[in-house]
Coordinates of C-alpha atoms in Angstrom, one line a residue:
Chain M
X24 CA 1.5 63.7 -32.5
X25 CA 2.0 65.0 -29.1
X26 CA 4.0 63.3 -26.5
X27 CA 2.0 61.9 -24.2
X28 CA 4.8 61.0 -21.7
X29 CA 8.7 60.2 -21.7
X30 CA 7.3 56.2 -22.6
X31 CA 5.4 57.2 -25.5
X32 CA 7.2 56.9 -28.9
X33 CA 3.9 56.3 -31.0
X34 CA 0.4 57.1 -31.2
X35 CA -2.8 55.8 -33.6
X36 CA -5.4 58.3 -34.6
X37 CA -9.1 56.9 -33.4
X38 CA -10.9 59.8 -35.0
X39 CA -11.3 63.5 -35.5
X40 CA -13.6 65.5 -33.7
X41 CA -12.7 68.2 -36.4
X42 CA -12.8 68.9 -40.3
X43 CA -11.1 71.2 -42.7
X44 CA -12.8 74.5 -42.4
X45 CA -13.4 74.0 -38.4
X46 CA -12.5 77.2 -36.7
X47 CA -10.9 75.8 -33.1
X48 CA -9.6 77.3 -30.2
X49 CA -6.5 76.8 -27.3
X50 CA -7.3 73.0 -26.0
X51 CA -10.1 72.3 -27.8
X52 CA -10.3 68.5 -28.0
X53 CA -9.9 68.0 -31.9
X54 CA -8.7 64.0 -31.8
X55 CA -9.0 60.8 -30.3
X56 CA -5.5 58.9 -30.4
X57 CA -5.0 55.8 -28.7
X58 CA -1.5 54.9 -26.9
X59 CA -0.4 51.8 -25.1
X60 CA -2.2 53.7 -22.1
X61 CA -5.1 54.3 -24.0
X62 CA -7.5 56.6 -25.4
X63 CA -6.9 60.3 -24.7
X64 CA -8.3 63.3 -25.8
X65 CA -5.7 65.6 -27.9
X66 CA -6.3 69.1 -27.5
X67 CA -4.6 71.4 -29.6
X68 CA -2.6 74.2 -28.5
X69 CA -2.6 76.8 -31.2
X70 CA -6.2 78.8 -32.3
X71 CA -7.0 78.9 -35.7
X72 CA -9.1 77.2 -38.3
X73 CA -8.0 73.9 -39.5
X74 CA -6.7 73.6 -43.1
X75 CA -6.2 69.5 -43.6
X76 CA -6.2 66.9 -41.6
X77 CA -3.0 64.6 -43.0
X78 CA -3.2 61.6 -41.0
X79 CA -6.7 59.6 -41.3
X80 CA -8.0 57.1 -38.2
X81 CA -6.0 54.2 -38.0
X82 CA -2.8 55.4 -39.0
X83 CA 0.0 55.2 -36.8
X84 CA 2.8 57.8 -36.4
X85 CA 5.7 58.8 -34.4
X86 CA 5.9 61.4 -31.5
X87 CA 6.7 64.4 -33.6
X88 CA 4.5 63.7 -36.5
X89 CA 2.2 66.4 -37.9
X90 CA -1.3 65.5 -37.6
X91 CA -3.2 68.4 -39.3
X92 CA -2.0 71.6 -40.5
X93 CA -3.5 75.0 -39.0
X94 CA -4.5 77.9 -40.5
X95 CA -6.5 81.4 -39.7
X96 CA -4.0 84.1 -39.4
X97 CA -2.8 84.1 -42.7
X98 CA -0.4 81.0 -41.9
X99 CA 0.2 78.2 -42.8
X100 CA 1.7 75.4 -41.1
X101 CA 3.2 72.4 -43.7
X102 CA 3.2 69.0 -42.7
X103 CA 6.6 68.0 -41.2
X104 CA 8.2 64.6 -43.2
X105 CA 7.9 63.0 -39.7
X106 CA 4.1 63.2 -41.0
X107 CA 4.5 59.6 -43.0
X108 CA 2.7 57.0 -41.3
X109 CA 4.9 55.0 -40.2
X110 CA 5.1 51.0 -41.2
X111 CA 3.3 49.6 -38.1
X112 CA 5.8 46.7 -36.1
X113 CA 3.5 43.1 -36.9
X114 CA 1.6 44.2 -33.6
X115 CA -0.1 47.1 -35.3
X116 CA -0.6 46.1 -38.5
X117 CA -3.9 47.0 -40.1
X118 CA -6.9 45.2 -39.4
X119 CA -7.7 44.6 -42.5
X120 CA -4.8 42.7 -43.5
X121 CA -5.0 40.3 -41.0
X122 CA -8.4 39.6 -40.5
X123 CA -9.9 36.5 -42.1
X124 CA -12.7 37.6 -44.5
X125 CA -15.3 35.7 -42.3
X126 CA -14.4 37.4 -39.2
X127 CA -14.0 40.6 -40.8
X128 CA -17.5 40.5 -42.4
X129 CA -18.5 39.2 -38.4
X130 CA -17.0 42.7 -36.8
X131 CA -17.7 44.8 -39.7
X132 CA -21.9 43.8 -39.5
X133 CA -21.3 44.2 -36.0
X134 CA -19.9 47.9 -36.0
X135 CA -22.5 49.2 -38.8
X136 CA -25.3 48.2 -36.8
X137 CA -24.4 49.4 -33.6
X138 CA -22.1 52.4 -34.9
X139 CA -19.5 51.4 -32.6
X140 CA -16.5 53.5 -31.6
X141 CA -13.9 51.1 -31.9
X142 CA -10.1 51.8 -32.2
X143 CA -8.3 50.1 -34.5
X144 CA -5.7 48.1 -32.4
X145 CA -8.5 46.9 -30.4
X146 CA -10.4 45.6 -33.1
X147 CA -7.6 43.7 -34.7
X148 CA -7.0 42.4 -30.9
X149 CA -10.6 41.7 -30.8
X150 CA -10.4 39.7 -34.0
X151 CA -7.0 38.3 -32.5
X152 CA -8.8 36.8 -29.3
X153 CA -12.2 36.3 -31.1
X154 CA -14.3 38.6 -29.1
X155 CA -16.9 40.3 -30.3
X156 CA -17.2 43.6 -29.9
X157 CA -20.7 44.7 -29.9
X158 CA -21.0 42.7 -26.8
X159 CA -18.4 44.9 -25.1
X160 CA -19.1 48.6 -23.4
X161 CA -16.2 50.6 -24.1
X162 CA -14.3 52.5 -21.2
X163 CA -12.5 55.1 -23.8
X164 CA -13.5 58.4 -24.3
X165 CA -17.3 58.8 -25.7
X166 CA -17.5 54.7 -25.1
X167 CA -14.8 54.4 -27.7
X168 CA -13.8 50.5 -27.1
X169 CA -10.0 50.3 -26.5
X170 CA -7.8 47.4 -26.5
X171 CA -7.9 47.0 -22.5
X172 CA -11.7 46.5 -23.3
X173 CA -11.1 43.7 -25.7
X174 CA -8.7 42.0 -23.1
X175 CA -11.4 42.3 -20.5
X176 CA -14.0 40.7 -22.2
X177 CA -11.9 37.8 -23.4
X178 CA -10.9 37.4 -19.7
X179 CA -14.3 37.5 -18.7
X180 CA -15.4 35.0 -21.4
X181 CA -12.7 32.0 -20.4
X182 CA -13.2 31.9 -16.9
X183 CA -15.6 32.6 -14.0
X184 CA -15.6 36.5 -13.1
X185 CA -14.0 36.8 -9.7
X186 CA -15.4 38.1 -7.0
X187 CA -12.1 40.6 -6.6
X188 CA -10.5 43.0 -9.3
X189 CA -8.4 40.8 -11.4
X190 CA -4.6 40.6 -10.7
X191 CA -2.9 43.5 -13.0
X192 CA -1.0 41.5 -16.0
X193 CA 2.4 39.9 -15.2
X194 CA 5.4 41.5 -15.7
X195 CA 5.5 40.1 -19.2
X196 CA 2.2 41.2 -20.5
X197 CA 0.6 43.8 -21.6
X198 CA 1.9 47.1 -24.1
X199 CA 1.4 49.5 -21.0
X200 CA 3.9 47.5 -18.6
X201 CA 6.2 47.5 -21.2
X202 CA 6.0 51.2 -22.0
X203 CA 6.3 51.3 -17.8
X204 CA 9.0 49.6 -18.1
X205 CA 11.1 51.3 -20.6
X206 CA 10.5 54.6 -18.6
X207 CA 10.9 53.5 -15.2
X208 CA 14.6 51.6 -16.9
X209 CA 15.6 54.9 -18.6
X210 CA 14.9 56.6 -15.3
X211 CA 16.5 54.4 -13.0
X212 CA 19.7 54.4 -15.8
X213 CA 20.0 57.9 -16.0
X214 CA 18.9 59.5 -13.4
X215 CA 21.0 60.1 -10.4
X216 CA 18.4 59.6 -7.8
X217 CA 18.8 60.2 -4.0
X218 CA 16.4 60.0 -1.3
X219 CA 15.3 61.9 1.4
X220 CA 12.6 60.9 4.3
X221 CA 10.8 62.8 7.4
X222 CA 7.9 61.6 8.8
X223 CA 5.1 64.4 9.5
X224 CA 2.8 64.4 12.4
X225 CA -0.6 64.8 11.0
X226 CA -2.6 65.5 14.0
X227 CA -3.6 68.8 13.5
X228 CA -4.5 68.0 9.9
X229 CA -6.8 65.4 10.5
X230 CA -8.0 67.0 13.2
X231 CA -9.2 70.2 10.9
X232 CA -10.2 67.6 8.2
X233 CA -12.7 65.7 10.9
X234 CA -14.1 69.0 12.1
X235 CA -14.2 70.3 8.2
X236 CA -16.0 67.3 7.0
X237 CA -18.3 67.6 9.3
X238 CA -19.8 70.4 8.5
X239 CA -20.0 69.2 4.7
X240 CA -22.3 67.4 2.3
X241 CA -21.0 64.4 1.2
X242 CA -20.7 65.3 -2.0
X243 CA -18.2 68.4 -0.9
X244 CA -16.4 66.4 1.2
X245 CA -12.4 66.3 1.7
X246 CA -10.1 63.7 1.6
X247 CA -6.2 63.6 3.2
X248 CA -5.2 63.5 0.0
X249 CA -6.2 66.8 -1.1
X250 CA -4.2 68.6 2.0
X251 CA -1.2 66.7 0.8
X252 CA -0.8 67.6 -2.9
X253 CA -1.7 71.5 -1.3
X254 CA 1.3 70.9 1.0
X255 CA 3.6 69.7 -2.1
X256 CA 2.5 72.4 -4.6
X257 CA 2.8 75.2 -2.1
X258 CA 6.2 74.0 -0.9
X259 CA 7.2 73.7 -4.1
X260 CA 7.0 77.8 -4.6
X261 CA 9.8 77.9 -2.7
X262 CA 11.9 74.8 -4.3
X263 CA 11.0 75.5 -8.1
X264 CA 14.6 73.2 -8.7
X265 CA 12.2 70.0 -8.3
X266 CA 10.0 71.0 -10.4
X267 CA 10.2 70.9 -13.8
X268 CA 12.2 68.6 -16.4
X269 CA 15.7 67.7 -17.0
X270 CA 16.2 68.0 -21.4
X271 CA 19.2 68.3 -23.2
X272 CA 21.5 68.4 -20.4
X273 CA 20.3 71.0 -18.9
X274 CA 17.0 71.9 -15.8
X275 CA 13.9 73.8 -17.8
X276 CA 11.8 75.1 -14.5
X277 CA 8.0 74.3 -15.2
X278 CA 5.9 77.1 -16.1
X279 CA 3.5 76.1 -13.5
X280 CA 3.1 73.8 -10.4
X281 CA 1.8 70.8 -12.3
X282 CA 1.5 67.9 -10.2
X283 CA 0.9 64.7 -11.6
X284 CA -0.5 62.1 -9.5
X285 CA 0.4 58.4 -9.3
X286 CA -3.2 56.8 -10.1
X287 CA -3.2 52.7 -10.4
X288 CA -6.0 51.5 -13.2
X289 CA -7.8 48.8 -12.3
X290 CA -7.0 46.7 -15.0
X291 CA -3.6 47.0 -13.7
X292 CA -0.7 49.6 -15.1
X293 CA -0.4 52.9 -14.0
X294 CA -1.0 56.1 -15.4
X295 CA -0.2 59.5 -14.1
X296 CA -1.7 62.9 -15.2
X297 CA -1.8 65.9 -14.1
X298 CA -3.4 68.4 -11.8
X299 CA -3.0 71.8 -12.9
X300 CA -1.8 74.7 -11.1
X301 CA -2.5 73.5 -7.7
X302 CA -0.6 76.3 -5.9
X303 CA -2.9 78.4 -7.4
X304 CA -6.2 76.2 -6.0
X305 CA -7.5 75.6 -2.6
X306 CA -8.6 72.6 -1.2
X307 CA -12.1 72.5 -2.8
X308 CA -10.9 72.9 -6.2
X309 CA -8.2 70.4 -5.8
X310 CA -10.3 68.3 -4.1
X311 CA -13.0 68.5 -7.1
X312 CA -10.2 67.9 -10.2
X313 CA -8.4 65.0 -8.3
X314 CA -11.9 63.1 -8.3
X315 CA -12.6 64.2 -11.7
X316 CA -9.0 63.3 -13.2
X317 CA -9.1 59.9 -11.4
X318 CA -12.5 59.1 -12.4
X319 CA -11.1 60.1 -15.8
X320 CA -8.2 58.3 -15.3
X321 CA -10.1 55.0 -14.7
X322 CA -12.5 55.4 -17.9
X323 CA -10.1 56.7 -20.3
X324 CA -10.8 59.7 -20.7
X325 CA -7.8 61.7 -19.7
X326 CA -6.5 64.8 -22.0
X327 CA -3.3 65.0 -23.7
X328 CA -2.4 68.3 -21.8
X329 CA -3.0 66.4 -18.6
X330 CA -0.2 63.4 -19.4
X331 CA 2.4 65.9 -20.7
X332 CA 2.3 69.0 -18.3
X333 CA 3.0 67.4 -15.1
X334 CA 6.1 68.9 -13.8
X335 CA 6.3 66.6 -10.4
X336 CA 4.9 63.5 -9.5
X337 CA 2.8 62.6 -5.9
X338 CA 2.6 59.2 -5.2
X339 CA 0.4 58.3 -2.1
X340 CA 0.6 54.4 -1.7
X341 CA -0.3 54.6 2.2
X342 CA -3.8 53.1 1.4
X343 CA -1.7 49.8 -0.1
X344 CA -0.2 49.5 3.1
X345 CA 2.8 50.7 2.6
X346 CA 4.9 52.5 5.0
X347 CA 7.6 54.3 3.1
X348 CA 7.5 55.3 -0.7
X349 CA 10.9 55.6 -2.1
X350 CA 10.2 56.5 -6.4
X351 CA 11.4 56.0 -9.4
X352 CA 11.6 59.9 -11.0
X353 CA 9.4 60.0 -13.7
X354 CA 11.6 61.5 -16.4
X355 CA 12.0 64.4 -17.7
X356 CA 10.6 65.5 -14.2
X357 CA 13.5 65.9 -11.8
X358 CA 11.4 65.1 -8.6
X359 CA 9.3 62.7 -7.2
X360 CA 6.8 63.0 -3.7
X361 CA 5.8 59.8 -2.4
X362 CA 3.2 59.1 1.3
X363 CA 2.7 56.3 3.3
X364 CA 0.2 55.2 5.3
X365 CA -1.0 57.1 8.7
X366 CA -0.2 55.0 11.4
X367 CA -0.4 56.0 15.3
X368 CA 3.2 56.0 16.2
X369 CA 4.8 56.8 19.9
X370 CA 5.7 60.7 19.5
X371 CA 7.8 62.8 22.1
X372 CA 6.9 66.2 22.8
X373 CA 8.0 68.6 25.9
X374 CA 9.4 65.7 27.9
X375 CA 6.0 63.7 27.5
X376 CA 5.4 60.7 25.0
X377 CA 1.8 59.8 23.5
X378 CA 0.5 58.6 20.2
X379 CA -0.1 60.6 17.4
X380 CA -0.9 59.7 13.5
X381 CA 2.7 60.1 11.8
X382 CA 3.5 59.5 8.3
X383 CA 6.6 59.2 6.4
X384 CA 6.8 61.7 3.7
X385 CA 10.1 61.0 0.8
X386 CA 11.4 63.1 -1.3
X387 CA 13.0 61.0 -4.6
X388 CA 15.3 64.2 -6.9
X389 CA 17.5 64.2 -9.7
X390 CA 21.0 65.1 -8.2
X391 CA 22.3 67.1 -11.5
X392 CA 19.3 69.2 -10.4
X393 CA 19.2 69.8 -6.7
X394 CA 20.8 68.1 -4.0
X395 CA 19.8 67.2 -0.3
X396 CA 19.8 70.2 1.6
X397 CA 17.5 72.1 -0.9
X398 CA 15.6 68.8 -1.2
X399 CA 15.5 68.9 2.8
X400 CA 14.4 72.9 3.2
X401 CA 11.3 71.0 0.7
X402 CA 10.4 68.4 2.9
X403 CA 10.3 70.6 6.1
X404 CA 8.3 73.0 4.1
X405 CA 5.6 70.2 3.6
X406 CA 5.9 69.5 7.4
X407 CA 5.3 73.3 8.3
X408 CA 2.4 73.7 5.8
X409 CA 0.1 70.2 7.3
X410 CA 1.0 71.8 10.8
X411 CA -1.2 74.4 10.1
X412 CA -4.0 73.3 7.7
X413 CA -6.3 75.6 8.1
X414 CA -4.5 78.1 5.7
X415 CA -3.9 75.4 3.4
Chain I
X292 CA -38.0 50.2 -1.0
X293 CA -37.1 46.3 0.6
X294 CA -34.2 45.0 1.6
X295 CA -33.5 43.4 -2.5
X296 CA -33.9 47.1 -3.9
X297 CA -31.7 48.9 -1.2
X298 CA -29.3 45.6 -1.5
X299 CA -29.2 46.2 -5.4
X300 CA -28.8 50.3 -5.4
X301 CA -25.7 49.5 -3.2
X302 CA -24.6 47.0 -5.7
X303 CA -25.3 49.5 -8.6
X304 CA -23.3 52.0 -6.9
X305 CA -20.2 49.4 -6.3
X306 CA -20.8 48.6 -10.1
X307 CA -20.3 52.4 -11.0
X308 CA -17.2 52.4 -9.1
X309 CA -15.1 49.1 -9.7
X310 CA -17.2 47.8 -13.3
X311 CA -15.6 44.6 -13.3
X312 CA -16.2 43.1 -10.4
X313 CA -18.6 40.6 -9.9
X314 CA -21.1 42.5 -7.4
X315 CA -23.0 39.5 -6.8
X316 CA -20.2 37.4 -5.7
X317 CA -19.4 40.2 -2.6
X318 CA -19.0 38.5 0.8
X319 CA -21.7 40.8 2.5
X320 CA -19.5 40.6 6.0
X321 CA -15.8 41.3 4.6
X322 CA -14.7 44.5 4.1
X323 CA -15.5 46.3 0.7
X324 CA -12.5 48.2 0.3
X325 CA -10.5 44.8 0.5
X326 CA -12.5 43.0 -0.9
X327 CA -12.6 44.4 -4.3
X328 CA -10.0 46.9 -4.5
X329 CA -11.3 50.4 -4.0
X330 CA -9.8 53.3 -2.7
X331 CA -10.2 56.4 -0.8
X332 CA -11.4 58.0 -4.2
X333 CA -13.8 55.3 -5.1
X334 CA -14.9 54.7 -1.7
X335 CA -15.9 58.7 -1.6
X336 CA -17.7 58.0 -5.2
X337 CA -19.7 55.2 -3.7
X338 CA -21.1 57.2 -0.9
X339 CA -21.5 60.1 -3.3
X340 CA -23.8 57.3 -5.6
X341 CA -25.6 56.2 -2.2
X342 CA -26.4 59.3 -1.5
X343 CA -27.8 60.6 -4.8
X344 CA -29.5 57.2 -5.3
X345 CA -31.4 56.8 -2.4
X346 CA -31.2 61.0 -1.1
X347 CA -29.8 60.5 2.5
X348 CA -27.2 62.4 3.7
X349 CA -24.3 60.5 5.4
X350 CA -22.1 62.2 7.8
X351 CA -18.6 61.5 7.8
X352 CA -18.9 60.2 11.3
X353 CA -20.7 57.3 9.8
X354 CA -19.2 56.4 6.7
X355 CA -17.4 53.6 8.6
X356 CA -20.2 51.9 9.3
X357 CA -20.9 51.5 5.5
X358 CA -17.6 49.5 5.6
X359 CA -19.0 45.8 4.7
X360 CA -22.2 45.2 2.6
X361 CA -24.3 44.1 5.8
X362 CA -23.4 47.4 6.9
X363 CA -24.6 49.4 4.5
X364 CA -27.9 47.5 4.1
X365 CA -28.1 47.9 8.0
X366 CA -27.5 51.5 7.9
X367 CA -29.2 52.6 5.1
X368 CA -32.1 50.9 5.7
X369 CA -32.3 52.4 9.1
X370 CA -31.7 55.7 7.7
X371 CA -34.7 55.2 5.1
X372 CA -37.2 54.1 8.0
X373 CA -36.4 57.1 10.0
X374 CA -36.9 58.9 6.6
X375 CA -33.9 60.8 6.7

């Protein structure tokens, strides 16, 4: 069972898109598992052919657990003990022990004659709230219905749907704020955070970006967005102490520049996966996989490699109306990038004053890591890069 | 196409982008990206969905004016007469 972020401590199997005797390759998708942030693909990250698959759907297991052993070059991987399902808490317990035979026979008729993809926490929450699910269009991955599903459509069912995205759950509520919470509490308790701020005339870039979109189809268009995560990855060549991960007392550099972005769900909760390699992409290609991961994102159907690679975190919360971001490291990273909004501010330049669009870029780093000056040469790097977009 | 068809492709299109909101209930003068939440992402896929729907390019220049829902009936339907 892969981890699937610092918050994640267990994971359910939905299904298996494999079977003994399946010959699969480097991140092939080969299981649905749902988490308390839903459904995600798991890919697997060895090539081989698969021997057995030792936990079934519904089971629930640890981060760590062996899910299926691999074979194909003459080895042979055995399950790990960690591999025992472990005795789900009273929130997970299995369905079928806690459905009443009446409703059981109701979501069981229901499921054989519409074949629905239904994981197993959300049908014993469906059962729990009375809601049922062939009436429900699932949001996971192939329409798989997930718990957040079952909560939606018991929403929708007591009262009048608003004309506005429903508030996200309360502080109190909800597996995904809690798993929020126990990150963002382990972060803030042990990592030494500081914070650095510069704010970044973006004149010239939005400038290029007007005269670049116009020349564009709609459908190749560019957004601001884009030119900043290009700013952060390339800046970060030169910084590689923000990114990567802080384990066992000591900095691991990523492999790669893998920035995971800050995306809010509209059920409320937050989620944030990862764009690969985005020193190595230009703006089209970024531009192309952030629509596609937060499209992905907001459907569930997001790919374990994307929730455990990134190596730094962009948060852009200038569309909230917010001026300055100062983050909570999302650990192990070390580093955290957070935007404002663009707002015309009075700017001095060669003894004259005018008004230009500014906005405040901050720099959140893990001090046992790097410290301000280095964090400093990275935020003046990000400045330099947007003041010449065109070779972004 | 009328006014009820282009009115209901736009509501389609906010459908694909923010599913659980009530597209009926939309106050066609307020702002869209207030009113129900969307993005800069989602705004972009809900031009993208206009344009694919009804096949009318939109230039950036004008994608403010497709900023309430009486705005985009206005301006699309413009766009249709003039058949472009």
């Amino acid at each position: 069972m892969p981890s699937l972020g610092a918050d994640m401590q267990f994971g359910t199997i939905v299904d298996w898109r494999v079977k003994p005797g399946d010959t699969v390759q480097r991140g092939d998708v080969v299981a649905l598992v749902e988490t308390e942030k839903g459904v995600i693909e798991v890919e697997i990250f060895e090539s081989g052919v698969i021997d057995s698959l030792v936990v079934q759907p519904g089971q629930k297991v640890p981060v760590g657990a062996t899910l299926a052993t691999l074979g194909g070059d003459g080895k042979k991987i055995e399950p790990q003990p960690a591999a025992k399902p472990v005795t789900p808490p009273a929130a997970a317990a299995p369905v079928k022990e806690e459905i009443a035979p009446a409703k059981v026979a109701t979501v069981r008729a229901a499921e054989e004659s519409a074949r629905l993809r239904v994981s197993p926490l959300a049908r014993k929450r469906a059962q729990e709230l009375a809601v049922d699910l062939s009436t429900i269009a699932g949001t996971g991955a192939d329409g798989s219905i997930a718990i957040a599903d079952v909560e939606r459509a018991a929403e929708s069912a007591k009262t009048p749907t608003p004309a506005v995205a429903p508030a996200a759950k309360g502080l109190d509520l909800g597996a995904m704020r809690r798993v929020i919470a126990a990150a963002m509490a382990r972060s803030k308790r042990e990592i030494p955070h500081y914070y650095l701020s510069t704010t970044i005339d973006l004149s010239k870039a939005l400038a290029w970006l007007a005269a670049e979109n116009a020349k564009r189809p709609v459908t190749k268009r560019l957004l601001y967005s884009a030119l900043l995560i290009r700013a952060v990855g390339v800046a970060l060549r030169s910084t590689p102490e923000l990114n990567g991960f802080w384990k066992n007392d000591e900095f691991k550099a990523g492999e790669g520049i893998h920035i995971g972005l800050a995306i809010s769900l509209r059920q409320g909760g937050l989620i944030n996966p990862a764009i690969h390699d985005v020193d190595k992409k230009n703006l089209d290609e970024l531009m192309e996989n952030m629509l596609d991961l937060v499209n992905r994102a907001r459907t569930g159907h997001l790919r374990s490699s994307e929730l455990s690679d990134g190596t730094i975190t962009v948060t852009n919360l200038g569309e909230q109306g917010v001026e300055t971001v100062f983050g909570v490291i999302y650990p192990p990273q070390v580093a955290l990038v957070g935007f404002g909004k663009i707002t015309e501010r009075p700017y001095a330049a060669n003894g004259m004053v005018g008004a230009r669009p500014m906005i405040d870029a901050t720099l959140a780093a893990d001090h046992r890591v790097s410290d301000g000056h280095r964090g400093g040469r990275f935020l003046l790097a990000i400045d330099r890069l947007l003041q010449e977009p065109e070779k972004l | 196409m009328t006014e009820t068809e282009l009115r209901q492709t736009i509501k389609q299109a906010l459908s694909n982008v923010a599913p659980e909101v009530d597209v009926d209930a939309i106050d066609p003068a307020k702002d869209l990206r207030e009113q129900i939440d969307i993005d800069s992402v989602d705004f972009l896929n809900f031009v993208i969905a206009l344009h694919k729907a009804l096949g009318i390019e939109i230039p950036d220049a004008d994608v403010p004016k497709l900023g309430t829902l009486s705005g985009c009936v206005s301006y699309l339907a413009a766009k249709i007469e003039k058949g472009q």
